[in-house]
mmCIF file of C-alpha atoms in Angstrom:
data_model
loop_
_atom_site.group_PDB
_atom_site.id
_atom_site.type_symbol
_atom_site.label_atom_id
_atom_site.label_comp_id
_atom_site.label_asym_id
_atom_site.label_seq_id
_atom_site.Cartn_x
_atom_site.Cartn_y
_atom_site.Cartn_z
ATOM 1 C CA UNK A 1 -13.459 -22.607 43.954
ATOM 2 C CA UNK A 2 -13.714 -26.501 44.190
ATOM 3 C CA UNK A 3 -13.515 -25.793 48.327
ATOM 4 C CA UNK A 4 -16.640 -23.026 48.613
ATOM 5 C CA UNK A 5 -18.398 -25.602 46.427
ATOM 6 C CA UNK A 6 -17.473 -28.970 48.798
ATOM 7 C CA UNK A 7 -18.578 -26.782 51.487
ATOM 8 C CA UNK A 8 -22.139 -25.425 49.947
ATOM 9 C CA UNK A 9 -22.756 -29.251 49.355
ATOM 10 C CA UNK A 10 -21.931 -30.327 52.760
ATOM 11 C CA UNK A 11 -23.685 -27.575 53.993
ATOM 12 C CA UNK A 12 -26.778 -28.586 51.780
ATOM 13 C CA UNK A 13 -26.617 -32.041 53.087
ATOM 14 C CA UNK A 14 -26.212 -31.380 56.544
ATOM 15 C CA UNK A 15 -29.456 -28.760 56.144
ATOM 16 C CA UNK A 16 -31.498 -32.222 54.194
ATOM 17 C CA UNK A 17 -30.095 -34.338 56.816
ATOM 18 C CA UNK A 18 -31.449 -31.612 59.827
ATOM 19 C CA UNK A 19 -34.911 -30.972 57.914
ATOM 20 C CA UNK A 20 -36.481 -34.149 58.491
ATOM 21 C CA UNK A 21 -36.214 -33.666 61.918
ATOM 22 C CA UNK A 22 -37.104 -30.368 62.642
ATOM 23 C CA UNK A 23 -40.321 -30.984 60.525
ATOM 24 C CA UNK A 24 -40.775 -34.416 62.459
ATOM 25 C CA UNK A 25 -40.717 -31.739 65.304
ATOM 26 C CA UNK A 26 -42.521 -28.739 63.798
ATOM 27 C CA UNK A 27 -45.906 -27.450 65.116
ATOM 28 C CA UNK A 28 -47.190 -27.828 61.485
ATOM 29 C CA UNK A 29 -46.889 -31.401 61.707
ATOM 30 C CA UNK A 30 -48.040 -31.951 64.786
ATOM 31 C CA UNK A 31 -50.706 -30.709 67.046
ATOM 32 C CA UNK A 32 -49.223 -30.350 69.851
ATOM 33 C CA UNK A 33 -47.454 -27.289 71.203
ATOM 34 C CA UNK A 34 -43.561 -27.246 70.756
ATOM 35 C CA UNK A 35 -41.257 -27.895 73.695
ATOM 36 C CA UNK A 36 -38.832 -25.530 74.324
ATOM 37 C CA UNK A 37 -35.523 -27.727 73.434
ATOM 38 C CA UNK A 38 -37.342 -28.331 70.214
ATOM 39 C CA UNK A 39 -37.556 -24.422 69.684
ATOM 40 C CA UNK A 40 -33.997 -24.417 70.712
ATOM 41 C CA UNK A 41 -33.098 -27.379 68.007
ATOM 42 C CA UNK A 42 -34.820 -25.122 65.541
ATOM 43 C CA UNK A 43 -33.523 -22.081 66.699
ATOM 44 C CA UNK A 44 -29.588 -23.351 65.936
ATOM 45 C CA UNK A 45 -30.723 -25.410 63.005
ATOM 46 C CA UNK A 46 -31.793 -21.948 61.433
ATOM 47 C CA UNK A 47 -29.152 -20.086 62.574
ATOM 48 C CA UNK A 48 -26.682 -22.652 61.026
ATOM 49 C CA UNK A 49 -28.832 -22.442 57.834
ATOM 50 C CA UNK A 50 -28.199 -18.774 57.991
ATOM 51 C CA UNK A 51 -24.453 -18.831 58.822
ATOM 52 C CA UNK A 52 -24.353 -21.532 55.996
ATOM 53 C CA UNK A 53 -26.233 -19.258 53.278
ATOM 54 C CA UNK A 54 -23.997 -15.888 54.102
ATOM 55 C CA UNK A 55 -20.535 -18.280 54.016
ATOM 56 C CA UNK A 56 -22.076 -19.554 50.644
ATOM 57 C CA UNK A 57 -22.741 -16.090 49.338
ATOM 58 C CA UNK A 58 -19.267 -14.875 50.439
ATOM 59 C CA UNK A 59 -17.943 -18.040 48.987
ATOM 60 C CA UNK A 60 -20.050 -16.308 45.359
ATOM 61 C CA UNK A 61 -19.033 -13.718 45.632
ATOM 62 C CA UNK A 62 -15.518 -14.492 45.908
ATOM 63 C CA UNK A 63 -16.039 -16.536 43.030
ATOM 64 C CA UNK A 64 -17.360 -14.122 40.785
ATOM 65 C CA UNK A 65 -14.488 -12.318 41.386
ATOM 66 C CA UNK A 66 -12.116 -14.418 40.707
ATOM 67 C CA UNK A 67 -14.220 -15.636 37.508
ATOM 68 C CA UNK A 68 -14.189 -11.588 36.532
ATOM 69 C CA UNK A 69 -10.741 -11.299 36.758
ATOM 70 C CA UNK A 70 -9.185 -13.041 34.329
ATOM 71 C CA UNK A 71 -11.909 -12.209 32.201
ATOM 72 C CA UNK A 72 -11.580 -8.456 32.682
ATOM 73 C CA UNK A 73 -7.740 -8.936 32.029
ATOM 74 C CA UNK A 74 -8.420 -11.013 28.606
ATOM 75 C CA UNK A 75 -11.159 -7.757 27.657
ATOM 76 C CA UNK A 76 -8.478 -5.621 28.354
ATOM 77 C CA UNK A 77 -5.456 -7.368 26.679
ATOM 78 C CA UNK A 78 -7.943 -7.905 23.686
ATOM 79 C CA UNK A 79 -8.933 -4.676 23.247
ATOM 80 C CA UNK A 80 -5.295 -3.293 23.994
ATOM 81 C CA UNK A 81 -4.409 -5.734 20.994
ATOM 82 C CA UNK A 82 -7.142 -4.396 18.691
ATOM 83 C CA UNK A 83 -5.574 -0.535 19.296
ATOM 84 C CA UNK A 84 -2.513 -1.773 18.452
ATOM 85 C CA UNK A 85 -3.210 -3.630 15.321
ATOM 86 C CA UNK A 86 -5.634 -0.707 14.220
ATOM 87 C CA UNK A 87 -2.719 1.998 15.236
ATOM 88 C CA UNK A 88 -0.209 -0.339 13.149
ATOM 89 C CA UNK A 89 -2.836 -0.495 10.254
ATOM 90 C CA UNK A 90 -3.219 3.041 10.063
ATOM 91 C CA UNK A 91 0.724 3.794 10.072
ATOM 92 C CA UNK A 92 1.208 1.172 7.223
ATOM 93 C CA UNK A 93 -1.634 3.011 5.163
ATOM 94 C CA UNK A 94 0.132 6.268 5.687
ATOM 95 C CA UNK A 95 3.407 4.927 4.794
ATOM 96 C CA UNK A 96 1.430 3.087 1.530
ATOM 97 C CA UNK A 97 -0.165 6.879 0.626
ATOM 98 C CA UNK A 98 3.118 8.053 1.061
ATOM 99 C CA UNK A 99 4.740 5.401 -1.126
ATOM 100 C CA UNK A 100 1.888 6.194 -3.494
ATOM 101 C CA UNK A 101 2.168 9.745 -4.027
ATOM 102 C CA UNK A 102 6.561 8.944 -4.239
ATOM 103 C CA UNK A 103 5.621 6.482 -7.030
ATOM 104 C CA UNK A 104 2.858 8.989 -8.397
ATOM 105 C CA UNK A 105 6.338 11.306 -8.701
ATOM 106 C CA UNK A 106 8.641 9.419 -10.194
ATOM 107 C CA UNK A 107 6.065 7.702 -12.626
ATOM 108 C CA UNK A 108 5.268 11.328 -13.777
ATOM 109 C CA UNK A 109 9.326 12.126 -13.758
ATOM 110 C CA UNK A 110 9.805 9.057 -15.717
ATOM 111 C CA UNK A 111 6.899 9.985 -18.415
ATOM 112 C CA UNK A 112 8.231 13.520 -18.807
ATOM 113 C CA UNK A 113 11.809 11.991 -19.129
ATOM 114 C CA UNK A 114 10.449 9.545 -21.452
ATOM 115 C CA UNK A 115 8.318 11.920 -23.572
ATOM 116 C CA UNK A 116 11.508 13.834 -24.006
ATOM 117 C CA UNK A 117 13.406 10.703 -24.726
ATOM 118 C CA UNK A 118 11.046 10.267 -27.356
ATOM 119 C CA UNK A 119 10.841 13.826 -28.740
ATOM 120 C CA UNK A 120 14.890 13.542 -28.679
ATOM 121 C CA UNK A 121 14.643 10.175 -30.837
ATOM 122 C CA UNK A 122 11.986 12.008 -33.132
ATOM 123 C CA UNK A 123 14.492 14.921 -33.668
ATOM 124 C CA UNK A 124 17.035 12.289 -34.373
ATOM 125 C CA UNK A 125 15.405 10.472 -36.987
ATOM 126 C CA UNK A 126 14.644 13.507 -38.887
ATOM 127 C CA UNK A 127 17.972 14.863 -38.664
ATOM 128 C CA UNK A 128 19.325 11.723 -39.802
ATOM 129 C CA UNK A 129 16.553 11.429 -42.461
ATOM 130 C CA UNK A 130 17.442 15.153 -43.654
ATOM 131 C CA UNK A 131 21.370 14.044 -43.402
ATOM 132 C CA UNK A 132 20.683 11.000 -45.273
ATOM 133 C CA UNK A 133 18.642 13.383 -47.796
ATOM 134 C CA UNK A 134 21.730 15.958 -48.211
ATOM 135 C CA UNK A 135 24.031 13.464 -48.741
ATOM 136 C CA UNK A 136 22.314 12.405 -51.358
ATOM 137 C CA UNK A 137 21.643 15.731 -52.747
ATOM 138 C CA UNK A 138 25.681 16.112 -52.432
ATOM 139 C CA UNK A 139 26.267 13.134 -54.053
ATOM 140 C CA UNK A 140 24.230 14.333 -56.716
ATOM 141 C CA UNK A 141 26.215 17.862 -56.814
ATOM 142 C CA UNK A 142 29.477 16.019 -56.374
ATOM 143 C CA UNK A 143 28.501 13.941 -59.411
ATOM 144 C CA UNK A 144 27.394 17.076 -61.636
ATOM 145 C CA UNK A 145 30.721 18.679 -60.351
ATOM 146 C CA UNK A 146 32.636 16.272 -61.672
ATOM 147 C CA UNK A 147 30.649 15.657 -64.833
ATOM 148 C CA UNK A 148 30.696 19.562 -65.780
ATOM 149 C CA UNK A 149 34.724 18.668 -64.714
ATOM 150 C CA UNK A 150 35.135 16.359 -66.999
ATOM 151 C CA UNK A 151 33.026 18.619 -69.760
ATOM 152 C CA UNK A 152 35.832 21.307 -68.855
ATOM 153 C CA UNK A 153 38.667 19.262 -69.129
ATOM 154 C CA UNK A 154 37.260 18.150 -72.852
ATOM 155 C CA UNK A 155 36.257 21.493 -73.671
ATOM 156 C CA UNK A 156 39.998 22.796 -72.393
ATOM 157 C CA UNK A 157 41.902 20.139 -74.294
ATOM 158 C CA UNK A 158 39.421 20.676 -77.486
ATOM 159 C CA UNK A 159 40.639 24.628 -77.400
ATOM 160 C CA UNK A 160 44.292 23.697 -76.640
ATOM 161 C CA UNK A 161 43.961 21.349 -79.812
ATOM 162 C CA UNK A 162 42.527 24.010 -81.375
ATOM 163 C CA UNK A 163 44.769 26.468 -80.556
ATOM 164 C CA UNK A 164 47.796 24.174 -81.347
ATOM 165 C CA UNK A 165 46.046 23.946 -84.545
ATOM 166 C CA UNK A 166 45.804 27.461 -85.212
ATOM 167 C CA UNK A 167 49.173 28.146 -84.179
ATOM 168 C CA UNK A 168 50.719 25.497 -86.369
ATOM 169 C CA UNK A 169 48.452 27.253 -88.692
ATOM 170 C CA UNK A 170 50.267 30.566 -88.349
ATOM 171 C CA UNK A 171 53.538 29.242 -88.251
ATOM 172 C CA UNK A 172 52.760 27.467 -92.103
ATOM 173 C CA UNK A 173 53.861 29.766 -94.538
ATOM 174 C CA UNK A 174 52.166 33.150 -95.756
ATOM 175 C CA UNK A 175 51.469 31.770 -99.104
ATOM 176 C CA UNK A 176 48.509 29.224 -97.829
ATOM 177 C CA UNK A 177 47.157 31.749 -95.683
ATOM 178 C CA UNK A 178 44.932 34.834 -96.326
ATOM 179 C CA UNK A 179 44.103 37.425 -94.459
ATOM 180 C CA UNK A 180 40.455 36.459 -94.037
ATOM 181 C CA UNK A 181 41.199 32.832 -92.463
ATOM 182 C CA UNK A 182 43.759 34.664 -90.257
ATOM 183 C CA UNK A 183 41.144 36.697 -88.710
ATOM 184 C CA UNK A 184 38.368 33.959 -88.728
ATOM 185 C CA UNK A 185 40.259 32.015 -86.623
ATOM 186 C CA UNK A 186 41.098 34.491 -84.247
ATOM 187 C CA UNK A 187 37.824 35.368 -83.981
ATOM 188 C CA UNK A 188 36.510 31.808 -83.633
ATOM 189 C CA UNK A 189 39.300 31.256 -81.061
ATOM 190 C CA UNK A 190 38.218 34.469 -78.908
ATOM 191 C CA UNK A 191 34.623 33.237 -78.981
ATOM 192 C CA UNK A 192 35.574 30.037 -77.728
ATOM 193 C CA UNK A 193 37.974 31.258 -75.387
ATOM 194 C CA UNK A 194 34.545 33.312 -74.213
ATOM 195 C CA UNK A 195 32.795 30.497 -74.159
ATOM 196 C CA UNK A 196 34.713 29.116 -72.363
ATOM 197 C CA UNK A 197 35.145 31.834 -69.669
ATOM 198 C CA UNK A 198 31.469 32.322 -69.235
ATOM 199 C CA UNK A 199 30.442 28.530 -68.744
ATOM 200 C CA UNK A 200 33.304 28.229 -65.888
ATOM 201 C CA UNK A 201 32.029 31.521 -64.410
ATOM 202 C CA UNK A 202 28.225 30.519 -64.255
ATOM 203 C CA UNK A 203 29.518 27.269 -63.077
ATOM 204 C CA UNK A 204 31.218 28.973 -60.689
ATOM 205 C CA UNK A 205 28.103 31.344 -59.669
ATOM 206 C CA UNK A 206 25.860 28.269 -60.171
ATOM 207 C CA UNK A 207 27.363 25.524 -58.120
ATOM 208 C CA UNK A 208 29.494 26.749 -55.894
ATOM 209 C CA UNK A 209 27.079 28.610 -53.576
ATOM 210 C CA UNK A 210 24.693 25.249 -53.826
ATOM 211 C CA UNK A 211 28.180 23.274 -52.555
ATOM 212 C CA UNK A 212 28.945 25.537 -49.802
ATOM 213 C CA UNK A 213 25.806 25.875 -48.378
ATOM 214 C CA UNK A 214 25.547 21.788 -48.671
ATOM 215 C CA UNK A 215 29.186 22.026 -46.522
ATOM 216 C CA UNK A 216 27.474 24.497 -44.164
ATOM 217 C CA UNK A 217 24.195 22.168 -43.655
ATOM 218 C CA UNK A 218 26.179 19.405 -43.474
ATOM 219 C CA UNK A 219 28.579 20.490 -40.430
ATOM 220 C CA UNK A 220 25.509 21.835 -38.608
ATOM 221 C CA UNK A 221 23.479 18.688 -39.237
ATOM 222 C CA UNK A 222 26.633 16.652 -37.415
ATOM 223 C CA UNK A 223 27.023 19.327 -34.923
ATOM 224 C CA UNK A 224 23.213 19.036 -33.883
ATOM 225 C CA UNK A 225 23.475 15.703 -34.200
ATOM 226 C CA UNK A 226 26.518 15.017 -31.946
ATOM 227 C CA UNK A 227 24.279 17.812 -29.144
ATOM 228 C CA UNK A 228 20.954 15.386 -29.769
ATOM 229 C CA UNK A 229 23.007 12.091 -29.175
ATOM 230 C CA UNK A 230 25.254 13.508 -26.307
ATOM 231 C CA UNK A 231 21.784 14.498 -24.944
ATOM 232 C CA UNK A 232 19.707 10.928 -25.999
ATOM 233 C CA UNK A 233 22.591 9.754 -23.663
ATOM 234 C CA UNK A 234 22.580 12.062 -20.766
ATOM 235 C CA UNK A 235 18.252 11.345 -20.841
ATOM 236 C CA UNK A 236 19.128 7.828 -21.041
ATOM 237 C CA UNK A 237 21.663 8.066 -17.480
ATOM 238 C CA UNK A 238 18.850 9.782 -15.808
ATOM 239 C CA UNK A 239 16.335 7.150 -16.637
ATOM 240 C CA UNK A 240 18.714 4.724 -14.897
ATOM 241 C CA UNK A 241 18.463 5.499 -11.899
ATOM 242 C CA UNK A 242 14.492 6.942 -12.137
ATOM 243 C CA UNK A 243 13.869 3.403 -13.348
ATOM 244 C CA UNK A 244 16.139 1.741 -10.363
ATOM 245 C CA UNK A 245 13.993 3.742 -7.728
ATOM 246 C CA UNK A 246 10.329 2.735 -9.545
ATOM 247 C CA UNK A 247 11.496 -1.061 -9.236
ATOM 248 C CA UNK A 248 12.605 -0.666 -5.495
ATOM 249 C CA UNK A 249 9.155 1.566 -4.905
ATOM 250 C CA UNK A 250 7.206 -1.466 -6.999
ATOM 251 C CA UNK A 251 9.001 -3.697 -4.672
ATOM 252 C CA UNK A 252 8.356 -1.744 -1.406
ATOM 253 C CA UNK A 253 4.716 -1.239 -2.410
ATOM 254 C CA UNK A 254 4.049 -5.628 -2.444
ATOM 255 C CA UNK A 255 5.857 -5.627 0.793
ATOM 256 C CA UNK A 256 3.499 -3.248 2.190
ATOM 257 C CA UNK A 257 0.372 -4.827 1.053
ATOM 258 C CA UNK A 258 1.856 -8.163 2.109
ATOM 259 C CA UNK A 259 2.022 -6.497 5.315
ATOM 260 C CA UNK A 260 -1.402 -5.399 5.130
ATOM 261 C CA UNK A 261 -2.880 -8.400 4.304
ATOM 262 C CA UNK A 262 -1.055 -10.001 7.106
ATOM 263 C CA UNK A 263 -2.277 -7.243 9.902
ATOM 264 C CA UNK A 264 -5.657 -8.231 8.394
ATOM 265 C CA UNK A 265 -6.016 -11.551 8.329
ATOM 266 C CA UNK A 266 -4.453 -10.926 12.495
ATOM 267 C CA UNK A 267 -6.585 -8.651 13.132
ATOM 268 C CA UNK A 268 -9.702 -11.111 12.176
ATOM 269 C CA UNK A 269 -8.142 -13.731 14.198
ATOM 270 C CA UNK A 270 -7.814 -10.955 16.806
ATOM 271 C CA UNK A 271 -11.657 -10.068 16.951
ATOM 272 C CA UNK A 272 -12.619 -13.804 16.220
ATOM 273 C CA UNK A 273 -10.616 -14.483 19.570
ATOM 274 C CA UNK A 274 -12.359 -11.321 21.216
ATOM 275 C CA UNK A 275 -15.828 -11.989 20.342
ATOM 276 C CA UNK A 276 -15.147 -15.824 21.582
ATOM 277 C CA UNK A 277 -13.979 -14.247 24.568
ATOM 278 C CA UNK A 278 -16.776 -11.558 25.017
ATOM 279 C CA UNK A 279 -19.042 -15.068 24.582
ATOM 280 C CA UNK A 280 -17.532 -16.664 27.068
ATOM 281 C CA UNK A 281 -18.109 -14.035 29.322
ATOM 282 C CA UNK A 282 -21.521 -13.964 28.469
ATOM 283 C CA UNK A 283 -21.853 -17.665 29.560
ATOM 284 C CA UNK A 284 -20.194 -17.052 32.732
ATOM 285 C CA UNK A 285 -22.039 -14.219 33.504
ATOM 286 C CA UNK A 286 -25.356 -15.817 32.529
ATOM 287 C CA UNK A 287 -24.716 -18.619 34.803
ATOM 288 C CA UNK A 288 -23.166 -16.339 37.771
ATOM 289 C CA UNK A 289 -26.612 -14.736 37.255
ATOM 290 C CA UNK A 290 -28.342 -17.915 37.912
ATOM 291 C CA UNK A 291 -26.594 -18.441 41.296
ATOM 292 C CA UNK A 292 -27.027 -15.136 42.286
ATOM 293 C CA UNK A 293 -30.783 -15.568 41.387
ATOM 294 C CA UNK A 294 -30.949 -19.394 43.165
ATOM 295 C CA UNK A 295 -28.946 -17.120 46.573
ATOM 296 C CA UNK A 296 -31.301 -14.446 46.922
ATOM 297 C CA UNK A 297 -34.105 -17.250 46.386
ATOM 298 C CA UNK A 298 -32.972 -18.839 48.998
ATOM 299 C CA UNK A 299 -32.014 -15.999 51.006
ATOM 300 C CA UNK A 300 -35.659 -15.028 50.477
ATOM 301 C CA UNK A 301 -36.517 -18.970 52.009
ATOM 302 C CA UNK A 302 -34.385 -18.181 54.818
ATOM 303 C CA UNK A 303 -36.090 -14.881 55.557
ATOM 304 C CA UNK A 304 -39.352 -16.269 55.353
ATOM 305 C CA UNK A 305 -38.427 -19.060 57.675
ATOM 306 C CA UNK A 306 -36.480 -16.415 60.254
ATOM 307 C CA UNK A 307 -40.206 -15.031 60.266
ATOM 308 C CA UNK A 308 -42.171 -17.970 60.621
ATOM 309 C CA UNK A 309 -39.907 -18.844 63.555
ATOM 310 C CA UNK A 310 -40.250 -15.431 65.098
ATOM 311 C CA UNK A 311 -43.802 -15.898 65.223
ATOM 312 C CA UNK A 312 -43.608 -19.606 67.016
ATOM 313 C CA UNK A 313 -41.049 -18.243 69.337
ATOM 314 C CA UNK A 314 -43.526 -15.683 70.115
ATOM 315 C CA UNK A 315 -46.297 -17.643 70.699
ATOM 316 C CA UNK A 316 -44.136 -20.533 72.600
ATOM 317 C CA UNK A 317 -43.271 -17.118 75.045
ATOM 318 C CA UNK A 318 -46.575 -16.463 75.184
ATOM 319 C CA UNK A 319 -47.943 -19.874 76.424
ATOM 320 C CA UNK A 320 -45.122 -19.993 78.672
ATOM 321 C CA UNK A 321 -45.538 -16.551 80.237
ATOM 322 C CA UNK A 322 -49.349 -18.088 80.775
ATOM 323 C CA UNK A 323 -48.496 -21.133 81.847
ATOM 324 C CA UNK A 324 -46.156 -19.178 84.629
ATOM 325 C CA UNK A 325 -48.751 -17.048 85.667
ATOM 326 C CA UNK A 326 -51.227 -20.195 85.715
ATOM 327 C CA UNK A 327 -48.508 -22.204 87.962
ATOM 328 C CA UNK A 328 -48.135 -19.326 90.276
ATOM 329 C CA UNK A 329 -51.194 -18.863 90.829
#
């Protein structure tokens, strides 16, 4: 490019240079008619002006191309770029929906898990609370139990001392006894022995269906408790992992909108670069439009003078022709 400019300069100066003369020598100047090596000097010197203008415009033209060029192949690589960075964006937002809806299903995996965690712990507590309330209750039984026991036991060794002393008071002799203390005693010792009788049998009937109904609630109440901790447990090996997998989805979810952020900010470097290139084409094109404009303004000199010459050649072969015919004659 530095060439086809050295040459439109020399090619400008040697047209400067050959101006002077041929308008020292032009018919414009001076009155008198041109000679016909002056037509000839004008004749070349335009012809050379020509051959000059149509290497400069090749020289242009080439120029332009070359200028386009690189140009076109920055557009393109740009906007190649600008697909791939908005192709790459949209397969890291599908992969972040999908990562989404994964995390949408295990967050609503864990909550069920965790809702039946928490209905398992509720369960739980009130079995515990109702274990904690029977064993009181059997504490209380166990405590009646023994105190109506104990009652029995006195109320035993009362009618054996009784009876001891009723049968040391049979064996004493028949003089001290009559017949009617003989048979108030037996029938104070059969009431007692009655009494007996029917407070162990509603005892019996009393407390011992309470006490083995306790027993019953009581193994059940450890049997569904054993099932509801075995379970608590199982829940709580399944939330393991569920909770595992949300912290390696939490973590793949920043890495993606790291990633995002990063393809971002590139991809507003990316168009800053484009439209700084698309700029710079403007420029170049603006100015390649100027020197097409200053060619074809020239070009449109060149015609102009290509006419105007046409004309004085005509009317140099004119005068000639005339001044033949006048010589001849």
């Amino acid at each position: 490019m530095s060439d086809a400019e050295e040459e439109r300069e020399s090619s400008q100066e040697q047209r400067e240079n050959q101006e002077p003369t041929s308008a020292h020598s032009s018919p414009s100047v001076s009155p008198e008619p041109l000679s016909l090596q002056d037509v000839g000097v004008r004749f070349q010197y335009c012809i050379a002006a020509v051959e000059d203008l149509e290497r400069e415009r090749d020289d242009l033209i080439h120029e332009l191309a070359v200028l386009r060029e690189p140009s076109l192949e920055a557009v393109r690589q740009a906007h190649e770029e600008v697909v791939q960075a908005f192709g790459q964006r949209a397969r890291v937002e599908l992969e972040r929906d999908a990562l989404k809806e994964e995390i949408r299903v295990v967050r609503r995996r864990l909550f069920r898990v965790t809702r039946e965690c928490v209905a398992c712990q509720y369960q739980l507590d009130n079995q515990q609370k109702e274990l904690e309330k029977k064993a009181a209750e059997r504490e209380d039984l166990e405590t009646l139990a023994a105190r109506l026991r104990e009652e029995l036991n006195q109320l035993r060794e009362t009618f054996s001392q009784q009876r001891e002393t009723q049968q040391q008071s049979l064996q004493t002799p028949r003089s001290r006894r009559t017949s009617r203390e003989i048979q108030e005693r037996r029938r104070l010792s059969a009431e007692l022995q009655s009494l007996i009788e029917e407070q162990h049998s509603s005892l019996e009937e009393l407390y011992e269906p309470k006490l083995l109904q306790l027993l019953d609630r009581c193994e059940r109440g450890a049997r569904a408790l054993q099932a509801v901790q075995e379970e608590l447990q199982k829940l709580r090996e399944e939330t393991r992992p569920l909770q595992a997998e949300a912290y390696s989805l939490r973590l793949q979810k920043c890495s993606l909108q790291e990633q995002i952020s990063l393809l971002k900010k590139k991809r507003g470097d990316e168009v800053l670069i484009y439209r700084e290139q698309l700029q710079e084409l403007e420029n170049t094109k603006r100015e390649i439009k100027i020197c097409v404009q200053l060619q074809q303004h020239q070009n449109k000199e060149m015609e102009e003078l290509r006419k105007s010459l046409t004309q004085e050649l005509a009317i140099y072969n004119n005068r000639t022709n005339s001044f033949l015919q006048q010589t001849s004659k």
